[in-house]
PDB file of C-alpha atoms in Angstrom:
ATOM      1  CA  UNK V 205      -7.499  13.726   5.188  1.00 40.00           C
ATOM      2  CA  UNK V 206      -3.910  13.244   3.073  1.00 43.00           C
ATOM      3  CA  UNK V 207      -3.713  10.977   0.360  1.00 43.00           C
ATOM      4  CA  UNK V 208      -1.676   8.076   2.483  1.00 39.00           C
ATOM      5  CA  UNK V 209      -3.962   8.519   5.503  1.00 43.00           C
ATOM      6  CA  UNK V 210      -6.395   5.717   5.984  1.00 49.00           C
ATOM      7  CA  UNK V 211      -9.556   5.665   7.587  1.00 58.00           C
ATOM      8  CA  UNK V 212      -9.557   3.353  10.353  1.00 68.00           C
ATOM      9  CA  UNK V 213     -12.649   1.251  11.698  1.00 86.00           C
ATOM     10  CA  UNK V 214     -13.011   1.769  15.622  1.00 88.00           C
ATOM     11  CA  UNK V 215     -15.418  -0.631  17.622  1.00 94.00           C
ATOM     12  CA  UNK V 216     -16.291  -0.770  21.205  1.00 95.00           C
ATOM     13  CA  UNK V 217     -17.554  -4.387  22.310  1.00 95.00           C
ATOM     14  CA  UNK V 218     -19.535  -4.943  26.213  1.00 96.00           C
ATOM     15  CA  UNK V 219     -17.821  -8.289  27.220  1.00 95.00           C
ATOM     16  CA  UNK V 220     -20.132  -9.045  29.688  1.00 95.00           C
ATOM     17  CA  UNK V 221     -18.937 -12.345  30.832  1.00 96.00           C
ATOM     18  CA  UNK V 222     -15.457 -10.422  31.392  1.00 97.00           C
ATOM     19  CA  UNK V 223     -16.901  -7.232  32.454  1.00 98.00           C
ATOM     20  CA  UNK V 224     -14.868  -5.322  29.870  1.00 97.00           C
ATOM     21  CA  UNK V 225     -15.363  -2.948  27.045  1.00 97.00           C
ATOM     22  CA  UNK V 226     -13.224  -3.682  24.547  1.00 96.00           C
ATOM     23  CA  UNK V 227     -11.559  -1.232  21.518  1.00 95.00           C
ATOM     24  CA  UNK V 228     -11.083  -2.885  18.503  1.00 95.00           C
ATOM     25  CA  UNK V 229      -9.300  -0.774  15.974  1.00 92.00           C
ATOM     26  CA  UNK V 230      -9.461  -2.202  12.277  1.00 90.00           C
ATOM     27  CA  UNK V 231     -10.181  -5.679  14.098  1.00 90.00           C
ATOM     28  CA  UNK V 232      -7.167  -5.561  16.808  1.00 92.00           C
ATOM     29  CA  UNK V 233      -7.615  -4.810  20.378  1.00 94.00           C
ATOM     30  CA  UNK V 234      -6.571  -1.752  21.185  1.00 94.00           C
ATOM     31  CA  UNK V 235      -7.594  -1.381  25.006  1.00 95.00           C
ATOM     32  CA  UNK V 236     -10.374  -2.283  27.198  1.00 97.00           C
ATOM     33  CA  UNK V 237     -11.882  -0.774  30.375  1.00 98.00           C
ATOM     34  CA  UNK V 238     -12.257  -3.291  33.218  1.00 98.00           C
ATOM     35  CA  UNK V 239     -15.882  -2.528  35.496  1.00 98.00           C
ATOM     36  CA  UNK V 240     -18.134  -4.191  37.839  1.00 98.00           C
ATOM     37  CA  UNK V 241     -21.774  -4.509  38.102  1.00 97.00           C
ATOM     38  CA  UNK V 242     -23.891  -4.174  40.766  1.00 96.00           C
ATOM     39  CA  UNK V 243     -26.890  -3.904  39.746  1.00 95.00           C
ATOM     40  CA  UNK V 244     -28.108  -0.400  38.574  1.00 96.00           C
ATOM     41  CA  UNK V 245     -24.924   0.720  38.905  1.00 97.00           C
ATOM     42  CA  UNK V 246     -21.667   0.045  37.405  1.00 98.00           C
ATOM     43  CA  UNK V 247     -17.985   0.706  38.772  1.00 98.00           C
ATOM     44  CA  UNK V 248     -14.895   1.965  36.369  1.00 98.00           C
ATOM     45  CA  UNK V 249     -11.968   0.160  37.603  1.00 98.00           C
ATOM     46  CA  UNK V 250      -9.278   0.420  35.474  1.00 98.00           C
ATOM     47  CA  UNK V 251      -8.430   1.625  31.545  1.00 96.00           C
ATOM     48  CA  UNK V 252      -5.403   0.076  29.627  1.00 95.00           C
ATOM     49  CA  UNK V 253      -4.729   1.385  25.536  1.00 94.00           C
ATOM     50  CA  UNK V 254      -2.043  -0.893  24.267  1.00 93.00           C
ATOM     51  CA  UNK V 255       1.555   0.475  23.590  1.00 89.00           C
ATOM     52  CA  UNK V 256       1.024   0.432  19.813  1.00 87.00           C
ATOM     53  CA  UNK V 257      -1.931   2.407  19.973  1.00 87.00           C
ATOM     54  CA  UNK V 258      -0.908   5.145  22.460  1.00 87.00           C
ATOM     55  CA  UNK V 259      -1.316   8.643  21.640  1.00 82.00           C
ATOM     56  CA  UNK V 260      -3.884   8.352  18.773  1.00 85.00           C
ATOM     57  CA  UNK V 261      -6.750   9.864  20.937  1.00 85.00           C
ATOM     58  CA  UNK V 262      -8.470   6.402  21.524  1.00 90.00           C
ATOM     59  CA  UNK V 263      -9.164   7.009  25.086  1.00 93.00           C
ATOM     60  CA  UNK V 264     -11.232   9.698  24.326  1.00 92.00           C
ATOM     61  CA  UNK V 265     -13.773   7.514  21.695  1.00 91.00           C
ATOM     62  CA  UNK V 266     -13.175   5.079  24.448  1.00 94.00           C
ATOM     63  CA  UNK V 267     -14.876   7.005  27.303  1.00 96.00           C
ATOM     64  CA  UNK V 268     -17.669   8.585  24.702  1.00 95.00           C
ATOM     65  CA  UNK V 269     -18.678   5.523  23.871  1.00 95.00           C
ATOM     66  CA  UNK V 270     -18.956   3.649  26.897  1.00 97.00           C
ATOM     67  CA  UNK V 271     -20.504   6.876  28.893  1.00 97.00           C
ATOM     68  CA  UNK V 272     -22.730   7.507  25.824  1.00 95.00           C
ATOM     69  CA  UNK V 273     -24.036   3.329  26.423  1.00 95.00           C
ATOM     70  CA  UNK V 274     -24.145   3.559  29.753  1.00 97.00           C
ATOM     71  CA  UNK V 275     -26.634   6.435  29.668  1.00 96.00           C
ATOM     72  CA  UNK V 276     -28.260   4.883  27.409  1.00 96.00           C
ATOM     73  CA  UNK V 277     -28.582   1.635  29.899  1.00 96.00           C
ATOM     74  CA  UNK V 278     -29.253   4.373  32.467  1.00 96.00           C
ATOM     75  CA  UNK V 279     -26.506   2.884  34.620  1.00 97.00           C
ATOM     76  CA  UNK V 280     -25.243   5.438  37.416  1.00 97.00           C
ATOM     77  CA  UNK V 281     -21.580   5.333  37.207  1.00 98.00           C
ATOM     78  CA  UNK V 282     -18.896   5.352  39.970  1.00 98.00           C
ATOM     79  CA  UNK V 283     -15.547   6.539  37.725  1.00 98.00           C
ATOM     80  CA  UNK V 284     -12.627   4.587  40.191  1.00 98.00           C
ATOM     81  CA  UNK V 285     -10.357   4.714  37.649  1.00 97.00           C
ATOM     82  CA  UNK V 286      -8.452   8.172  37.416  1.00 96.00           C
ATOM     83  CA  UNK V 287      -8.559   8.597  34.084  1.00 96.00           C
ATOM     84  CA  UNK V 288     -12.407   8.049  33.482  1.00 97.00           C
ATOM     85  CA  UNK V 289     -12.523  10.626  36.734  1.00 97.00           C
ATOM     86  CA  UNK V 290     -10.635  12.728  34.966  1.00 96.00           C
ATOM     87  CA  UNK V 291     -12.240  12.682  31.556  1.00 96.00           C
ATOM     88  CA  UNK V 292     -15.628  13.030  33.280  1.00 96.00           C
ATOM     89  CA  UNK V 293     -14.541  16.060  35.046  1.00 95.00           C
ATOM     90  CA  UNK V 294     -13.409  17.540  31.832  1.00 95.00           C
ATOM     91  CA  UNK V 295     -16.579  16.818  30.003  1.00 94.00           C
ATOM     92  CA  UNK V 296     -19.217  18.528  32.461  1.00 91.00           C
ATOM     93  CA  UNK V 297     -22.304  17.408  30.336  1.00 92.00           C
ATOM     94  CA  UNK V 298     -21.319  13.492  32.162  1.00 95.00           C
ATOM     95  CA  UNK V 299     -21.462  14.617  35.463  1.00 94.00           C
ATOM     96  CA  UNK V 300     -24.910  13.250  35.628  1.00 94.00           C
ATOM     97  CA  UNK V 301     -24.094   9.723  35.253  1.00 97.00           C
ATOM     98  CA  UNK V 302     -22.606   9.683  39.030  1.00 97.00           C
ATOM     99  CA  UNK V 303     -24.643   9.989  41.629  1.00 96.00           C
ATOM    100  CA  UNK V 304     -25.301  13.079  43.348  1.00 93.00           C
ATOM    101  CA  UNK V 305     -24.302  11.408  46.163  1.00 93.00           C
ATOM    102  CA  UNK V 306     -21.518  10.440  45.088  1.00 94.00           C
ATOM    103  CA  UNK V 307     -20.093  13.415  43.042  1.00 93.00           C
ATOM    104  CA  UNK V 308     -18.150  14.834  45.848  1.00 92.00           C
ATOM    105  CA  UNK V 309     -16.225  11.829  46.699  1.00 93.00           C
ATOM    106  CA  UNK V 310     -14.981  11.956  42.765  1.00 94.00           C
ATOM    107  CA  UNK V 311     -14.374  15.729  42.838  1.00 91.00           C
ATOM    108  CA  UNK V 312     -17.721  16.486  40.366  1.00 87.00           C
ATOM    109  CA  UNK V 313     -18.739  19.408  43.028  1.00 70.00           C
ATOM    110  CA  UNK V 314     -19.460  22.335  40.402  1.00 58.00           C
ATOM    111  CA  UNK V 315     -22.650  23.169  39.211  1.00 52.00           C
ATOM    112  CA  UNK V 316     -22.792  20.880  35.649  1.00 45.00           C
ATOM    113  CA  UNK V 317     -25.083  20.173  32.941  1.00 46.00           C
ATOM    114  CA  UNK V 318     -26.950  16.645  33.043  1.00 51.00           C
ATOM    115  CA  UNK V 319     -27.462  14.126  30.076  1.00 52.00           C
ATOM    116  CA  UNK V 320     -30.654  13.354  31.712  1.00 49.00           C
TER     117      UNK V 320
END
């Protein structure tokens, strides 16, 4: 880290009630995911970083954190947002969190590793 770098606090908060996970950088919002419950199983809708905070890596402690909760929750996840798809497809050892069922339809097909 250089001398005029700072160290900046990230935070990921479950909004329930709005059915959002918010980033919070340094106590700002910095972008949320919208999902939807249903039951066991939770839906990825959409992801939105805020123009001052784009390309600073966020989305990536984003996703980690909300797919490391949701396995956690053990919640199987459909990703119907494009870029959790994508970032799911990238990081093999989530493929687990969608459904078997299910991981054709999102283009998880390969043989992967499982969280489980």
């Amino acid at each position: 880290m250089h001398e005029n770098e700072e160290k900046t606090a990230l935070k990921v908060h479950d909004h329930r009630t709005a059915s959002k996970f918010v980033l919070y950088e340094d106590g700002d919002v910095a972008g949320f995911v919208q999902y939807q419950m249903d039951g066991a199983e939770i839906s990825i809708l959409a992801t939105e970083i805020s123009d001052d905070f784009q390309d600073r890596g966020l989305t990536t402690k984003l996703f980690d954190n909300i797919l490391a909760n949701l396995h956690r929750r053990r919640l199987a996840v459909l990703p119907l947002c494009p870029d959790i798809r994508a970032f799911i497809y990238q990081n093999p050892h989530y493929h687990g969190l969608v459904p078997e069922d299910q991981r054709k339809r999102f283009g998880l097909f390969r043989p992967t590793d499982s969280l489980s």
